[in-house]
Amino acid sequence: MPQKWNSLDTDVLVIGGGVAGCMAAIPALEAGLSVVVCEKGKVLDHCGSVGCGVDHYLTIMESGPEWDTPEFLIKHLPKLTDGIVDMAVASRVIHEMPKVVRKIESFGVNFKDPRFNDYYRLRSFGLPGTYHINFDGTEFKKHIGQRVRKLKGSVLTRTMAVQILVEDGRVYGAIVFNFRTGEWTVVRAKAVVLAAGEVNRISLNASGMAFDSWHCPYNTGDSQAMAYNAGALLTNMEFVETTITPKGFSAQGLNALVSEGAHFINKSGERFMFKYDEKGENARRAVIADAVINEYLLDNGPIYADCRHLPEDILDHMEATLQIDRYTMPAFYEQKALNFREEPIEVSISELSIRRSGVYFRGSGLAVDTDGQTSISGLFAAGDCASVSGGIAGAAVLGHVAGEGVASFVPKTNGSLPQIDMETADAIREKAMKHMEVEKERGLSWKAYEAEIRQTVNDYIGVRRNEAGLRHALQTLHALAKRETDLKADDLHGLMRIHESSSIRLNAELMATAALARDESRTGSSHYRMDHPDTDETNWKKFVIVQKGSEGAETTTLSASEPLAAAFARKN
Amino acid sequence: MSSDMKAEEQTVHNPIQIDPETCVKCNLCDWICPGDLIYKKEDNRETLPVIAYPDECWYCGLCQSICPVDAITVIFPDQMINCQTDVKTLLGKVID
């Protein structure tokens, strides 16, 4: 192992090269700042949650009708989020949507449907208008990644950030390592943007395969974990998210199904969604998931997605675009010998994630202000690790907001950065590298370790919770924390995975802690406390905020009528 | 700590099947894999790519989509294609 350090000085370090990270890098680069993007994948054009494509994009376009204005959507935010939303940040994101979609178009993304040479906009997920552009986004990420490269952003590929560096409440860089070469780098930066996505691999799914996940299984809550350890505030961590997937394959695609008109039916052939929501299959994702969960609990399973009633031209379009959200979906149906035009598709809930609980604009993760800045000075966050999340559009827009925030923040810093304390850096690296030296007898594999986390989350922190279960889960997760030093890495790739496992465990602990604090139920199975089954509008129109305390994770609350930034103590 | 924490590594399904006759050993699949699963010696037109961590595959198909000679097929394992899991087991346990 090389013992020397690489060092890099930059204006901005972006951790995570997905849509949010790239869109944050772009305004910073345009402002003339130097930007380094740290990414676990190899190539910006195809990394992150939509590196292999996306088929829908939620946006306001100001095309004329009242519903297509920021004001109209903002008016519906409380209903869309069951009252738990940072109105200030979500409103900023919604106001910026038209500008950002046009900017992405200028990168070469074609949002128009070639059938009509116009935008094909559909309604889904409880939104009060046809806000989703349904489009062929196979090359969406490629155009955004190319833009970053064109503007001369630097990229550290196959590189994982291990720790962000904070002194006197101000971030000044991070320690990262390349898991192909074993090189360790200290990056000094005037601002850091965290954009490494949501928390996946945190619970079980139908196939039992940890990496068979709806969203990118390499997104493991690293931003949330690093920022929490540095003292940042997180919110909405109690809410879990799940989606509906073909049973056995946790993949994207629900938006296309429901927006094109598929029905959900139970084993008796009953179309049950209207029992749960007046919008039927157009209800919010959280409501659809909750309905499917309830139908299974009522022994009405198996549940199916049914497309058989749809007209031929819609079925043709669905078939032709099936691979856009997940390239391998046609192969899955083919290998399963399932023809969705003629047979209903058996569905399951997916594994859980900590992202935005099936609700647009209520993100679970790092609390940010209207510039995307967290409670730590100079530390920004965007995408599915931040407190306002809205799919790919949310990532793009909040990413862009954070990039503009960085561009305004950096010139105000006086230019001097603290010297890196190399003793601290050595200690961080030494602690990590010890995983390579764990004796075989004592060694614990990260796969087994994670399996224990997933079982615990599945059983006690998932879609049905109570105080006893949550306390039991916390005990198990605390015990696992103590065994973290026993995790044995066989190689550098394994060392990277061990750091992911550590992030997953910590995020599970934060979820259980926040879920214990919120002693009510809200948004169906996103936070269902069996011991407090009712929604308490009198006492719980509040955010639960989680922060590292002297004894571990501590929670406080903040009225949801306040912006989360009201809880920030930072000076600038 | 459960006793199965040390038990693992049964036969691992390989989802990324590469036809050795067709493969032009070009490195693109290694380059594009978001999960760091595929290892291919660079600048070496003799060696085939190795699927080093098959059980960490997302089944995203990027490797198949970028392969210039269609040498890659993504194959789903039985527990995905013929999944028999009772969905109710995913819905939590309730303890007092």
PDB file of N, CA and C in Angstrom, chain A residues 51-95:
ATOM      1  N   GLY A  51     -27.866   6.808 -14.730  1.00  0.00           N
ATOM      2  CA  GLY A  51     -26.749   6.603 -15.650  1.00  0.00           C
ATOM      3  C   GLY A  51     -27.136   5.730 -16.826  1.00  0.00           C
ATOM      4  N   CYS A  52     -28.173   4.897 -16.623  1.00  0.00           N
ATOM      5  CA  CYS A  52     -28.603   4.049 -17.733  1.00  0.00           C
ATOM      6  C   CYS A  52     -29.913   4.533 -18.342  1.00  0.00           C
ATOM      7  N   GLY A  53     -30.366   5.720 -17.951  1.00  0.00           N
ATOM      8  CA  GLY A  53     -31.544   6.279 -18.605  1.00  0.00           C
ATOM      9  C   GLY A  53     -32.647   6.671 -17.636  1.00  0.00           C
ATOM     10  N   VAL A  54     -33.548   7.505 -18.126  1.00  0.00           N
ATOM     11  CA  VAL A  54     -34.712   7.922 -17.347  1.00  0.00           C
ATOM     12  C   VAL A  54     -35.820   8.259 -18.339  1.00  0.00           C
ATOM     13  N   ASP A  55     -37.075   7.990 -17.947  1.00  0.00           N
ATOM     14  CA  ASP A  55     -38.161   8.213 -18.920  1.00  0.00           C
ATOM     15  C   ASP A  55     -39.157   9.283 -18.493  1.00  0.00           C
ATOM     16  N   HIS A  56     -38.900   9.968 -17.395  1.00  0.00           N
ATOM     17  CA  HIS A  56     -39.832  11.026 -17.002  1.00  0.00           C
ATOM     18  C   HIS A  56     -39.088  12.125 -16.251  1.00  0.00           C
ATOM     19  N   TYR A  57     -39.630  13.330 -16.343  1.00  0.00           N
ATOM     20  CA  TYR A  57     -38.987  14.490 -15.733  1.00  0.00           C
ATOM     21  C   TYR A  57     -40.079  15.447 -15.283  1.00  0.00           C
ATOM     22  N   LEU A  58     -40.124  15.702 -13.979  1.00  0.00           N
ATOM     23  CA  LEU A  58     -41.194  16.525 -13.399  1.00  0.00           C
ATOM     24  C   LEU A  58     -40.813  17.994 -13.504  1.00  0.00           C
ATOM     25  N   THR A  59     -41.639  18.769 -14.159  1.00  0.00           N
ATOM     26  CA  THR A  59     -41.276  20.184 -14.238  1.00  0.00           C
ATOM     27  C   THR A  59     -42.477  21.094 -14.485  1.00  0.00           C
ATOM     28  N   ILE A  60     -42.318  22.323 -14.050  1.00  0.00           N
ATOM     29  CA  ILE A  60     -43.191  23.420 -14.459  1.00  0.00           C
ATOM     30  C   ILE A  60     -42.585  23.945 -15.770  1.00  0.00           C
ATOM     31  N   MET A  61     -43.438  24.244 -16.753  1.00  0.00           N
ATOM     32  CA  MET A  61     -42.904  24.777 -18.012  1.00  0.00           C
ATOM     33  C   MET A  61     -43.472  26.151 -18.350  1.00  0.00           C
ATOM     34  N   GLU A  62     -44.424  26.607 -17.561  1.00  0.00           N
ATOM     35  CA  GLU A  62     -45.084  27.896 -17.823  1.00  0.00           C
ATOM     36  C   GLU A  62     -45.601  27.943 -19.263  1.00  0.00           C
ATOM     37  N   SER A  63     -46.358  26.891 -19.613  1.00  0.00           N
ATOM     38  CA  SER A  63     -46.844  26.768 -20.988  1.00  0.00           C
ATOM     39  C   SER A  63     -48.160  27.498 -21.207  1.00  0.00           C
ATOM     40  N   GLY A  64     -48.721  28.085 -20.172  1.00  0.00           N
ATOM     41  CA  GLY A  64     -49.972  28.816 -20.352  1.00  0.00           C
ATOM     42  C   GLY A  64     -51.007  28.569 -19.265  1.00  0.00           C
ATOM     43  N   PRO A  65     -51.438  27.289 -19.111  1.00  0.00           N
ATOM     44  CA  PRO A  65     -52.486  27.043 -18.116  1.00  0.00           C
ATOM     45  C   PRO A  65     -52.015  27.315 -16.676  1.00  0.00           C
ATOM     46  N   GLU A  66     -52.992  27.578 -15.820  1.00  0.00           N
ATOM     47  CA  GLU A  66     -52.665  27.959 -14.454  1.00  0.00           C
ATOM     48  C   GLU A  66     -51.890  26.862 -13.726  1.00  0.00           C
ATOM     49  N   TRP A  67     -52.281  25.587 -13.999  1.00  0.00           N
ATOM     50  CA  TRP A  67     -51.591  24.499 -13.278  1.00  0.00           C
ATOM     51  C   TRP A  67     -50.100  24.465 -13.592  1.00  0.00           C
ATOM     52  N   ASP A  68     -49.682  25.041 -14.717  1.00  0.00           N
ATOM     53  CA  ASP A  68     -48.277  24.960 -15.146  1.00  0.00           C
ATOM     54  C   ASP A  68     -47.457  26.155 -14.648  1.00  0.00           C
ATOM     55  N   THR A  69     -47.906  26.740 -13.546  1.00  0.00           N
ATOM     56  CA  THR A  69     -47.156  27.860 -12.959  1.00  0.00           C
ATOM     57  C   THR A  69     -46.592  27.434 -11.605  1.00  0.00           C
ATOM     58  N   PRO A  70     -45.485  28.033 -11.193  1.00  0.00           N
ATOM     59  CA  PRO A  70     -44.927  27.698  -9.874  1.00  0.00           C
ATOM     60  C   PRO A  70     -45.947  27.907  -8.753  1.00  0.00           C
ATOM     61  N   GLU A  71     -46.683  28.996  -8.830  1.00  0.00           N
ATOM     62  CA  GLU A  71     -47.607  29.339  -7.739  1.00  0.00           C
ATOM     63  C   GLU A  71     -48.637  28.234  -7.515  1.00  0.00           C
ATOM     64  N   PHE A  72     -49.133  27.671  -8.608  1.00  0.00           N
ATOM     65  CA  PHE A  72     -50.172  26.637  -8.484  1.00  0.00           C
ATOM     66  C   PHE A  72     -49.622  25.398  -7.784  1.00  0.00           C
ATOM     67  N   LEU A  73     -48.456  24.945  -8.212  1.00  0.00           N
ATOM     68  CA  LEU A  73     -47.878  23.741  -7.592  1.00  0.00           C
ATOM     69  C   LEU A  73     -47.506  24.012  -6.131  1.00  0.00           C
ATOM     70  N   ILE A  74     -46.967  25.195  -5.867  1.00  0.00           N
ATOM     71  CA  ILE A  74     -46.566  25.541  -4.494  1.00  0.00           C
ATOM     72  C   ILE A  74     -47.786  25.512  -3.564  1.00  0.00           C
ATOM     73  N   LYS A  75     -48.912  25.980  -4.074  1.00  0.00           N
ATOM     74  CA  LYS A  75     -50.145  25.973  -3.281  1.00  0.00           C
ATOM     75  C   LYS A  75     -50.518  24.550  -2.846  1.00  0.00           C
ATOM     76  N   HIS A  76     -50.155  23.568  -3.648  1.00  0.00           N
ATOM     77  CA  HIS A  76     -50.511  22.180  -3.332  1.00  0.00           C
ATOM     78  C   HIS A  76     -49.464  21.454  -2.490  1.00  0.00           C
ATOM     79  N   LEU A  77     -48.351  22.122  -2.192  1.00  0.00           N
ATOM     80  CA  LEU A  77     -47.267  21.428  -1.467  1.00  0.00           C
ATOM     81  C   LEU A  77     -47.702  20.837  -0.126  1.00  0.00           C
ATOM     82  N   PRO A  78     -48.452  21.586   0.707  1.00  0.00           N
ATOM     83  CA  PRO A  78     -48.822  20.997   2.007  1.00  0.00           C
ATOM     84  C   PRO A  78     -49.602  19.693   1.847  1.00  0.00           C
ATOM     85  N   LYS A  79     -50.517  19.660   0.871  1.00  0.00           N
ATOM     86  CA  LYS A  79     -51.306  18.444   0.673  1.00  0.00           C
ATOM     87  C   LYS A  79     -50.435  17.298   0.145  1.00  0.00           C
ATOM     88  N   LEU A  80     -49.508  17.635  -0.752  1.00  0.00           N
ATOM     89  CA  LEU A  80     -48.643  16.604  -1.344  1.00  0.00           C
ATOM     90  C   LEU A  80     -47.705  15.979  -0.317  1.00  0.00           C
ATOM     91  N   THR A  81     -47.395  16.733   0.753  1.00  0.00           N
ATOM     92  CA  THR A  81     -46.386  16.292   1.721  1.00  0.00           C
ATOM     93  C   THR A  81     -46.982  16.016   3.096  1.00  0.00           C
ATOM     94  N   ASP A  82     -48.299  15.988   3.195  1.00  0.00           N
ATOM     95  CA  ASP A  82     -48.967  15.851   4.493  1.00  0.00           C
ATOM     96  C   ASP A  82     -48.445  16.873   5.499  1.00  0.00           C
ATOM     97  N   GLY A  83     -48.157  18.039   4.989  1.00  0.00           N
ATOM     98  CA  GLY A  83     -47.824  19.165   5.872  1.00  0.00           C
ATOM     99  C   GLY A  83     -46.382  19.221   6.347  1.00  0.00           C
ATOM    100  N   ILE A  84     -45.584  18.235   5.993  1.00  0.00           N
ATOM    101  CA  ILE A  84     -44.184  18.245   6.453  1.00  0.00           C
ATOM    102  C   ILE A  84     -43.301  18.572   5.250  1.00  0.00           C
ATOM    103  N   VAL A  85     -43.031  19.839   5.072  1.00  0.00           N
ATOM    104  CA  VAL A  85     -42.219  20.271   3.936  1.00  0.00           C
ATOM    105  C   VAL A  85     -41.585  21.613   4.276  1.00  0.00           C
ATOM    106  N   ASP A  86     -40.367  21.813   3.820  1.00  0.00           N
ATOM    107  CA  ASP A  86     -39.721  23.111   3.978  1.00  0.00           C
ATOM    108  C   ASP A  86     -40.217  23.983   2.820  1.00  0.00           C
ATOM    109  N   MET A  87     -41.238  24.793   3.104  1.00  0.00           N
ATOM    110  CA  MET A  87     -41.879  25.576   2.036  1.00  0.00           C
ATOM    111  C   MET A  87     -40.884  26.506   1.344  1.00  0.00           C
ATOM    112  N   ALA A  88     -39.964  27.061   2.111  1.00  0.00           N
ATOM    113  CA  ALA A  88     -39.030  28.034   1.531  1.00  0.00           C
ATOM    114  C   ALA A  88     -38.151  27.368   0.471  1.00  0.00           C
ATOM    115  N   VAL A  89     -37.582  26.216   0.825  1.00  0.00           N
ATOM    116  CA  VAL A  89     -36.660  25.553  -0.109  1.00  0.00           C
ATOM    117  C   VAL A  89     -37.434  24.928  -1.275  1.00  0.00           C
ATOM    118  N   ALA A  90     -38.562  24.269  -0.954  1.00  0.00           N
ATOM    119  CA  ALA A  90     -39.349  23.645  -2.022  1.00  0.00           C
ATOM    120  C   ALA A  90     -39.852  24.707  -3.006  1.00  0.00           C
ATOM    121  N   SER A  91     -40.251  25.877  -2.494  1.00  0.00           N
ATOM    122  CA  SER A  91     -40.739  26.935  -3.383  1.00  0.00           C
ATOM    123  C   SER A  91     -39.621  27.433  -4.289  1.00  0.00           C
ATOM    124  N   ARG A  92     -38.430  27.567  -3.719  1.00  0.00           N
ATOM    125  CA  ARG A  92     -37.294  28.002  -4.553  1.00  0.00           C
ATOM    126  C   ARG A  92     -37.059  26.984  -5.678  1.00  0.00           C
ATOM    127  N   VAL A  93     -37.085  25.709  -5.312  1.00  0.00           N
ATOM    128  CA  VAL A  93     -36.855  24.649  -6.307  1.00  0.00           C
ATOM    129  C   VAL A  93     -37.913  24.736  -7.413  1.00  0.00           C
ATOM    130  N   ILE A  94     -39.166  24.885  -7.011  1.00  0.00           N
ATOM    131  CA  ILE A  94     -40.246  24.917  -8.016  1.00  0.00           C
ATOM    132  C   ILE A  94     -40.113  26.157  -8.912  1.00  0.00           C
ATOM    133  N   HIS A  95     -39.770  27.293  -8.311  1.00  0.00           N
ATOM    134  CA  HIS A  95     -39.582  28.509  -9.113  1.00  0.00           C
ATOM    135  C   HIS A  95     -38.444  28.369 -10.124  1.00  0.00           C
TER     136      HIS A  95
END
